[in-house]
Backbone as JSON, one array per atom type, in Angstrom:
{
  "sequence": "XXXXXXXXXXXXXXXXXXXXXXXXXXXXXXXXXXXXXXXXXXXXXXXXXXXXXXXXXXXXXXXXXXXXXXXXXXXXXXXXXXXXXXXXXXXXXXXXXXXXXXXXXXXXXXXXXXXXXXXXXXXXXXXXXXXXXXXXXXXXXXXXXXXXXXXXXXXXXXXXXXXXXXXXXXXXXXXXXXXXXXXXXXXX",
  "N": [[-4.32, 33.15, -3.68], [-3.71, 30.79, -6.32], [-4.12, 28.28, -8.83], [-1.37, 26.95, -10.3], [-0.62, 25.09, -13.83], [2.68, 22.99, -13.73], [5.38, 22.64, -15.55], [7.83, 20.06, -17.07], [10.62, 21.45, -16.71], [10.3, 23.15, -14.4], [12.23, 23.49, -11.46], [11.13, 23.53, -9.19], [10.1, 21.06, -8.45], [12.02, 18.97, -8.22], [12.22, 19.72, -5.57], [10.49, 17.78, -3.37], [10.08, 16.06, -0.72], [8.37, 14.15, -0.01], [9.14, 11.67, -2.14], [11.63, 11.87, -3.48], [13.35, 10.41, -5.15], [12.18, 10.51, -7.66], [11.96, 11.62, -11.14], [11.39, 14.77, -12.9], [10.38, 14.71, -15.15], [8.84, 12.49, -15.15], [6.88, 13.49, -13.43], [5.31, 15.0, -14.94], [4.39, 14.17, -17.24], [2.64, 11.54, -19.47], [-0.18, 10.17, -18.25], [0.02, 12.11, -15.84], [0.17, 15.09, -13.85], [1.46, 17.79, -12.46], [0.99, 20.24, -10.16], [1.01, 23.64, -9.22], [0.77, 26.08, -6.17], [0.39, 28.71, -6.48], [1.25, 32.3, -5.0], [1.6, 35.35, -4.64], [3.15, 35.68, -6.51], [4.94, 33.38, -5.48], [5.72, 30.07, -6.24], [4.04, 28.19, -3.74], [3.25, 25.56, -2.68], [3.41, 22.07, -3.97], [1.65, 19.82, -5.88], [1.41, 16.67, -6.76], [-0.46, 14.58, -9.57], [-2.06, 11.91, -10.58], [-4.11, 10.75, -13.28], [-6.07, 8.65, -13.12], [-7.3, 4.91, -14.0], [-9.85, 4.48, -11.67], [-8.86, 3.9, -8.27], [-5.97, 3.88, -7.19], [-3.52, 1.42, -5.91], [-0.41, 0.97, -6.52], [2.43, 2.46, -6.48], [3.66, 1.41, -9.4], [0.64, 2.16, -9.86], [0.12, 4.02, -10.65], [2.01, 4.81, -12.61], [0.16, 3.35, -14.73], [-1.6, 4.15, -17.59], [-4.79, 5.27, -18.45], [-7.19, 4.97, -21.04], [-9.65, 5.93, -20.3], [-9.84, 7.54, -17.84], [-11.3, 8.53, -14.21], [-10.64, 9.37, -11.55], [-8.58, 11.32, -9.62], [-5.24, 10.85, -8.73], [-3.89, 11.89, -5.93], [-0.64, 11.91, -5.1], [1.67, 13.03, -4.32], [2.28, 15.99, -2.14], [3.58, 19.08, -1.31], [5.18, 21.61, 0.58], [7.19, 24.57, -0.95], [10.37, 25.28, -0.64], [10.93, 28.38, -1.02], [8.38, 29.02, -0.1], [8.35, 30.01, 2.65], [9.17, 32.46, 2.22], [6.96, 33.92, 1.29], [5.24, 37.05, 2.43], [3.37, 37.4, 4.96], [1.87, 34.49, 4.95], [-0.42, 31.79, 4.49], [-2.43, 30.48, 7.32], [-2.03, 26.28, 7.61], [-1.3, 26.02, 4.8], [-0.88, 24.05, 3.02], [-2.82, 22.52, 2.99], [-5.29, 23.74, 2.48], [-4.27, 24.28, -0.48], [-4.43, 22.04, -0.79], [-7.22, 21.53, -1.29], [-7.95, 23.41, -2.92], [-7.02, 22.53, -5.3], [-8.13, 20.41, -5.91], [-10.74, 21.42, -6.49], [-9.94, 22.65, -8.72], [-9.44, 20.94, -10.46], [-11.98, 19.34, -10.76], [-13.66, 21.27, -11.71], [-12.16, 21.71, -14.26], [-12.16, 19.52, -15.67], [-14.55, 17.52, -15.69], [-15.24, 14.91, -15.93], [-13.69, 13.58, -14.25], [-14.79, 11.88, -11.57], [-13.37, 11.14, -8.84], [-11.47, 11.85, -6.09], [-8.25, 11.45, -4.92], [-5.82, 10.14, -2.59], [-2.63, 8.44, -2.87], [-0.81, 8.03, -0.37], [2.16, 8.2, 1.74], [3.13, 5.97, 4.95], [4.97, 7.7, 7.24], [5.52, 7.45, 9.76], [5.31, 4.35, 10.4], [6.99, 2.42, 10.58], [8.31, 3.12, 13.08], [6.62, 2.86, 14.75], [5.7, -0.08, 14.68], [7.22, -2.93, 15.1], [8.14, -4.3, 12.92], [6.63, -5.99, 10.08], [3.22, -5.34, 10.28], [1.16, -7.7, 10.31], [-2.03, -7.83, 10.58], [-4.17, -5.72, 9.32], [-6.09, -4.64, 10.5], [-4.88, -3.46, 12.6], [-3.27, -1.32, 11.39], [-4.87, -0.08, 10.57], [-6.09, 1.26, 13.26], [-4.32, 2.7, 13.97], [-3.23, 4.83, 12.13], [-5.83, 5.96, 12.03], [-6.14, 7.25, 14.81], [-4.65, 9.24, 14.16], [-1.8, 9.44, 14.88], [0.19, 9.71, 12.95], [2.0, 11.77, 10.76], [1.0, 12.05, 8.09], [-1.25, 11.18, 8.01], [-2.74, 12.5, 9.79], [-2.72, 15.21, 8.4], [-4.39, 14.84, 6.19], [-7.15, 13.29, 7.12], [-7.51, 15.55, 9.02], [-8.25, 17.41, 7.08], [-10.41, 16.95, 6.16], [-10.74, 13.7, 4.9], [-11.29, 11.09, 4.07], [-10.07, 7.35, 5.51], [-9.51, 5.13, 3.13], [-8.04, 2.82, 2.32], [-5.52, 0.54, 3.09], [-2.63, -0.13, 1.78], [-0.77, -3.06, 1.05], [2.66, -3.01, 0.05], [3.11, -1.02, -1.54], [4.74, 0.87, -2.9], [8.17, -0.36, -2.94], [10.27, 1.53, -3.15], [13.69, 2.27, -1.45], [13.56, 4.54, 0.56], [10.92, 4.42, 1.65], [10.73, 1.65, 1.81], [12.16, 1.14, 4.07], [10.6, 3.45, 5.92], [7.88, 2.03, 6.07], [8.1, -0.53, 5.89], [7.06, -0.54, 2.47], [4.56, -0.3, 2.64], [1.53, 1.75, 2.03], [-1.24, 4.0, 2.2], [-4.41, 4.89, 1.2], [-6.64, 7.96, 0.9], [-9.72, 9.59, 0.69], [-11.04, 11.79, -1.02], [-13.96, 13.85, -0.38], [-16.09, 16.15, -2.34]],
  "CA": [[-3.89, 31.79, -3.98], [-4.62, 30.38, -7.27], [-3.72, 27.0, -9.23], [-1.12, 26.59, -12.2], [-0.16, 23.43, -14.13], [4.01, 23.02, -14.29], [5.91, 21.54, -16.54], [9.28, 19.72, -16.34], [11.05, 22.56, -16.61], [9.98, 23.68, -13.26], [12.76, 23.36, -10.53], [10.19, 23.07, -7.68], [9.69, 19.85, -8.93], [13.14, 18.52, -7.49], [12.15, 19.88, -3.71], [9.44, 16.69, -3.33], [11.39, 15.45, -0.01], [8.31, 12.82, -0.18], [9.64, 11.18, -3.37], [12.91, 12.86, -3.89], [13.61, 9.95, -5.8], [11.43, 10.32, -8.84], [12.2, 12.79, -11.64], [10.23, 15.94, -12.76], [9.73, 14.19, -16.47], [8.06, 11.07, -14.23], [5.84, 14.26, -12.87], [4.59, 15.91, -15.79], [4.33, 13.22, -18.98], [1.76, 10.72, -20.13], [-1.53, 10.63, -17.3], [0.64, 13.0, -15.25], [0.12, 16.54, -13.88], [2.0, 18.91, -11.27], [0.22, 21.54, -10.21], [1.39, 24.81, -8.07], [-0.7, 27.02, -5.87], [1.17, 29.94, -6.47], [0.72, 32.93, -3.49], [2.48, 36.86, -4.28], [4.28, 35.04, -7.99], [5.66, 32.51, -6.04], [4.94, 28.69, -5.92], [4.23, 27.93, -2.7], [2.75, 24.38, -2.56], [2.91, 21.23, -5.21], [1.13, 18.36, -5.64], [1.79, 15.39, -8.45], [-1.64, 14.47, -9.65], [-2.45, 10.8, -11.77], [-5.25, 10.69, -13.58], [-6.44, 7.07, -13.7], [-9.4, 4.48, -13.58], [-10.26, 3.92, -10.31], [-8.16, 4.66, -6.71], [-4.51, 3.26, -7.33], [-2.85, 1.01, -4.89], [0.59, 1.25, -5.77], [3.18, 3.6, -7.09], [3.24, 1.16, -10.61], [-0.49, 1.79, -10.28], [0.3, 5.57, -10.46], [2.0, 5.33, -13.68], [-0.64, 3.33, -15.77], [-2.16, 4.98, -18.63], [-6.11, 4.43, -18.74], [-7.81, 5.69, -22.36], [-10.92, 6.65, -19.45], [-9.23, 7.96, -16.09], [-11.99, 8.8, -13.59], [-9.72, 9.7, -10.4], [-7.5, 12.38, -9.56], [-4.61, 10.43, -7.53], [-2.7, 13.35, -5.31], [0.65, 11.15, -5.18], [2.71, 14.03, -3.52], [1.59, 16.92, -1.57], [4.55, 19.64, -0.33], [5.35, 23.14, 0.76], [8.43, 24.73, -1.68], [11.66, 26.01, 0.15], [10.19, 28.97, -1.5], [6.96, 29.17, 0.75], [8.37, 30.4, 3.87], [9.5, 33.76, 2.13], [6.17, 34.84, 1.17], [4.9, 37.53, 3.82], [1.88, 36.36, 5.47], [1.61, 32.9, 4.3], [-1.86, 31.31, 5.04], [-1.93, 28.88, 8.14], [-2.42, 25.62, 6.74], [-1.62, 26.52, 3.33], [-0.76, 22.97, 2.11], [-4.68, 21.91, 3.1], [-5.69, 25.3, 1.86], [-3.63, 24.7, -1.65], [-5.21, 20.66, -1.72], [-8.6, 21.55, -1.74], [-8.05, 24.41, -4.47], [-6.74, 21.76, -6.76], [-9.56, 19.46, -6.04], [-11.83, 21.88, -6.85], [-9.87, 23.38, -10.07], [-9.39, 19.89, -11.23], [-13.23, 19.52, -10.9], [-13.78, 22.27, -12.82], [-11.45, 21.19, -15.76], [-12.18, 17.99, -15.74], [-15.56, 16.67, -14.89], [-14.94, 13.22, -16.01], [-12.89, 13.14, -13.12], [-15.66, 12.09, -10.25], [-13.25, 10.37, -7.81], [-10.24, 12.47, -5.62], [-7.73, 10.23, -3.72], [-4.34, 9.7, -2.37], [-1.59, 6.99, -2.26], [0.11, 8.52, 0.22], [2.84, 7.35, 2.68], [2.85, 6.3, 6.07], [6.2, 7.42, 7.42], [5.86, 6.4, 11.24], [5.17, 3.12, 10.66], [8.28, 1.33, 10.69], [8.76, 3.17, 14.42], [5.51, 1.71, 15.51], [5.47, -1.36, 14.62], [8.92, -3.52, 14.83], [8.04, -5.26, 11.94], [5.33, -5.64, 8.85], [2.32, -5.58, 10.55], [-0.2, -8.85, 9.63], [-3.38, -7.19, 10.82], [-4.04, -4.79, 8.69], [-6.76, -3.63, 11.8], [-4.02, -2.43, 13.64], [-2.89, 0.06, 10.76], [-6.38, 1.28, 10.25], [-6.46, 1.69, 14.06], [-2.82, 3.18, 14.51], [-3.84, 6.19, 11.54], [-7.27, 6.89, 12.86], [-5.53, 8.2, 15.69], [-3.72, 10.86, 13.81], [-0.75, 9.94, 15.35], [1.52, 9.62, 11.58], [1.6, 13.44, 10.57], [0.54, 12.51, 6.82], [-2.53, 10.53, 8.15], [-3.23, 13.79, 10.13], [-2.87, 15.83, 7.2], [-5.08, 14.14, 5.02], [-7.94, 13.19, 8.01], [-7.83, 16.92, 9.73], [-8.75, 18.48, 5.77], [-11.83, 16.33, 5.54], [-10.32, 12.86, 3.84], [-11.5, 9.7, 4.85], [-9.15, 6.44, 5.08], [-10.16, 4.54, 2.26], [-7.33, 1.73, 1.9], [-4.11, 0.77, 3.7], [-1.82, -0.63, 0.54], [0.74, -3.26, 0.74], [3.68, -3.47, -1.36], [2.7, -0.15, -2.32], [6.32, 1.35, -2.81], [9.18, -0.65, -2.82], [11.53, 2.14, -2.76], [14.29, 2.39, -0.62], [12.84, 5.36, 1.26], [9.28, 3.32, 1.98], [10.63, 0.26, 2.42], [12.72, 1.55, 5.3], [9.81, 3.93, 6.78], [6.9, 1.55, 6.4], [7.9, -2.16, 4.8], [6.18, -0.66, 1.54], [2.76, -0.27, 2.79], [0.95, 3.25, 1.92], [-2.8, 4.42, 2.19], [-5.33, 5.36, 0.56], [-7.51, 8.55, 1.55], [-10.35, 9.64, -0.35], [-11.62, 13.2, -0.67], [-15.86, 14.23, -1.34], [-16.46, 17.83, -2.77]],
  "C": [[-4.56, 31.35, -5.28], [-3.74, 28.78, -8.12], [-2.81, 27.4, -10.95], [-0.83, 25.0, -12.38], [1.58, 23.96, -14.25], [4.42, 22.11, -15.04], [7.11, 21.18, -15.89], [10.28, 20.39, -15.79], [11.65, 22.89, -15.26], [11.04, 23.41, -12.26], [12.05, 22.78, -9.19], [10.12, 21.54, -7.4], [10.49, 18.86, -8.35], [12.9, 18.76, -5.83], [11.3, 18.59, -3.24], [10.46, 16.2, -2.18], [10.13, 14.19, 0.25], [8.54, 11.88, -0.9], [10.52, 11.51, -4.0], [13.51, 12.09, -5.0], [13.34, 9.91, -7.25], [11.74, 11.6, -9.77], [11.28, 13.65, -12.17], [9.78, 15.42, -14.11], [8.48, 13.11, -16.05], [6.08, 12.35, -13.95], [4.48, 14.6, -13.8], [4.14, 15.25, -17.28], [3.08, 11.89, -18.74], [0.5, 11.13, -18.95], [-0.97, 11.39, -16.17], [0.7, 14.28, -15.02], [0.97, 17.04, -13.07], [1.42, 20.18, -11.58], [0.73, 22.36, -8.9], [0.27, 25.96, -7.34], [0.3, 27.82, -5.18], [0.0, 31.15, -5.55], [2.12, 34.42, -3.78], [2.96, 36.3, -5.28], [5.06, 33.95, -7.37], [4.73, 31.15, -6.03], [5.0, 28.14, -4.72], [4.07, 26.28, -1.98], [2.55, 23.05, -4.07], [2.18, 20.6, -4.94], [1.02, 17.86, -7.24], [0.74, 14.89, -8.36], [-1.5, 13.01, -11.31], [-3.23, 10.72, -11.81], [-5.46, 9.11, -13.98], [-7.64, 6.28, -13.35], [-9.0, 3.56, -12.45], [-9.09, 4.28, -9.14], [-6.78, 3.8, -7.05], [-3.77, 2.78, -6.11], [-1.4, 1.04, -4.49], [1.18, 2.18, -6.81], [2.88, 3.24, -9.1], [1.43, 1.97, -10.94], [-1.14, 3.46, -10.82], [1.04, 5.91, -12.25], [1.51, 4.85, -14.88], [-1.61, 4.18, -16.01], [-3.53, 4.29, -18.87], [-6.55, 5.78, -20.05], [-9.16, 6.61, -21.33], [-11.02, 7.34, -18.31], [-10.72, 8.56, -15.74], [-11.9, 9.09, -12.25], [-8.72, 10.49, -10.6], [-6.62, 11.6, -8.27], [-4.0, 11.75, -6.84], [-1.49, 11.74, -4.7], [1.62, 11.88, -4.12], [2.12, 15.41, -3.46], [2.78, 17.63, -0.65], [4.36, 21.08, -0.09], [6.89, 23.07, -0.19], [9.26, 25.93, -0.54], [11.13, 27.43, 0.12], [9.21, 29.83, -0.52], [7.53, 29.87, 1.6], [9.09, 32.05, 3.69], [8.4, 34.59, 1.85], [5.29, 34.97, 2.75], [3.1, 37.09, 4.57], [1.31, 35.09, 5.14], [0.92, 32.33, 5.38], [-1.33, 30.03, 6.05], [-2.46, 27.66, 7.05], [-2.55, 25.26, 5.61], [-1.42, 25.08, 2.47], [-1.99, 22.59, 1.89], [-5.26, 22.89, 1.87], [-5.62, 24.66, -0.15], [-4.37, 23.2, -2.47], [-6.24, 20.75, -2.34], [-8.62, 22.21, -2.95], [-8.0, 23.93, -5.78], [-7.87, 21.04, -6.89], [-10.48, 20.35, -6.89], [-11.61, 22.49, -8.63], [-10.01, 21.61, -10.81], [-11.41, 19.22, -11.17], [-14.0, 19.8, -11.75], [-13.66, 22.3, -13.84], [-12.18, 20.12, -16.41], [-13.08, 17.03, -15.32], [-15.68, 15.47, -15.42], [-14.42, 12.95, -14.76], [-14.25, 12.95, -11.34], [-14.94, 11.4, -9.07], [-11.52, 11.69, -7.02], [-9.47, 11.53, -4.97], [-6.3, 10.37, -3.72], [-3.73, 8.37, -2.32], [-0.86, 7.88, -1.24], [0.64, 7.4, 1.58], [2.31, 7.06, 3.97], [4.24, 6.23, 6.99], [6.83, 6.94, 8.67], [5.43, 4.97, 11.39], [6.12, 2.1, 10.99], [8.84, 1.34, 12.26], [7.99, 2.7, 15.47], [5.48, 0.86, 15.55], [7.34, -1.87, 14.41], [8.92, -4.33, 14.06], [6.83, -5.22, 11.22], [4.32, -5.82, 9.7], [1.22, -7.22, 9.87], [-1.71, -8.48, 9.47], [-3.1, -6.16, 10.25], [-5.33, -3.65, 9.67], [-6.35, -2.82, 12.47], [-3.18, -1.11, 12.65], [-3.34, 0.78, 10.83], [-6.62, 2.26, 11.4], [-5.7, 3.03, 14.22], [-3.06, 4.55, 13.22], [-5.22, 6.68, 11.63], [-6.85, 7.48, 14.0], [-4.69, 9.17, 15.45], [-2.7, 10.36, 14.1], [0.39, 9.89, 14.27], [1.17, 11.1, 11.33], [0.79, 13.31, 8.78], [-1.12, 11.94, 7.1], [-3.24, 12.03, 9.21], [-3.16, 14.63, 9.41], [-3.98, 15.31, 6.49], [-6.98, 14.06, 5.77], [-8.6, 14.49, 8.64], [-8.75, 17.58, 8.42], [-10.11, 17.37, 5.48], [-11.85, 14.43, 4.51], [-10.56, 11.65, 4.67], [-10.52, 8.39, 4.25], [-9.79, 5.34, 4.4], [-9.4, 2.78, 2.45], [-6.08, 1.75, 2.8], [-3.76, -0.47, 2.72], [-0.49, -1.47, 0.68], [1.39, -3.43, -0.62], [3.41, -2.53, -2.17], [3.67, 0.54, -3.43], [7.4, 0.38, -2.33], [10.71, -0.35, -2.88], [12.4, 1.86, -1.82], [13.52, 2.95, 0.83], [11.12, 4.83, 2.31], [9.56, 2.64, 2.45], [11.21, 0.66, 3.8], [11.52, 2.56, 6.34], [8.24, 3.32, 7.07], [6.74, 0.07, 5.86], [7.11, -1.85, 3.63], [4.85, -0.19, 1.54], [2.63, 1.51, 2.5], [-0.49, 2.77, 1.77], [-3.04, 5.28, 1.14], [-6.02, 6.45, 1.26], [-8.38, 8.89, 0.11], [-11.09, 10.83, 0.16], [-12.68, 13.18, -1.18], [-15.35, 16.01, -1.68], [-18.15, 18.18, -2.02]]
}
């Protein structure tokens, strides 16, 4: 397993079924990375990476441009259609493929002392029958694992930093969580 950077180019870039909406120029231009953690030549895992100052609350907050970035956002985190043809493919390989970036982007980039996600929360809208007010009962309702990205994120070592309204006002969001997304925040 090892880490590349992609460019627009890249096809993979279009599979994102958490943000299917956004295009691969959006991915890869101004404080913007995509990075693959290619496995046998292919790409098995992305993740869309904003470099900016301080932990980003919402998607806008994903595509300002800071002259000082000091955070690596992970924005989007997938497996590629791709993945399930190479032969022995690592359990866990999306966890597997996060940390690798953490650590290459580390490496690169030691200005960068902060890791973190915006990421969704896509059972929320089936939990709750409406926007939540207490924002206690979010914190409670993903400390229990029971959303699969808040168990993703929690199981690999990521503590819940933030729960974000009005994070996303996509379509897609607004319909699976009124908007709201979290924050997690990864140590090395």
């Amino acid at each position: 397993m090892h880490i590349i950077t992609l460019d627009a180019s890249n096809k993979v870039l279009n599979q994102d079924p958490i943000h299917p909406h956004i295009g691969r120029t959006f991915r890869t231009s101004k404080n913007r990375t995509s990075y693959g953690c290619e496995i046998n030549g292919i790409i098995a895992v992305v993740s869309c990476v904003a470099f900016t100052k301080s932990i980003a609350k919402t998607m806008n907050g994903i595509a300002t441009v800071s002259p000082s970035p000091d955070t690596a956002m992970f924005w989007t985190v997938y497996k590629t259609k791709n993945a399930q043809t190479i032969p022995k493919l690592p359990q866990r390989v999306g966890a597997k493929a996060l940390l690798l970036m953490v650590e290459h982007i580390h490496r690169h980039m030691p200005h960068i002392t902060r890791f973190a996600t915006l990421s969704p929360i896509p059972t929320l809208a089936r939990k709750f029958n409406h926007e939540p007010e207490d924002i206690a009962a979010i914190n409670d309702y993903l400390s229990m694992r029971k959303d699969p990205v808040a168990r993703f994120h929690l199981l690999n070592g990521a503590k819940l930093h933030d729960v974000c309204r009005s994070a996303d006002r996509s379509n897609l969001r607004t319909k699976q969580s009124y908007g709201i997304m979290a924050n997690y925040v990864y140590s090395l």
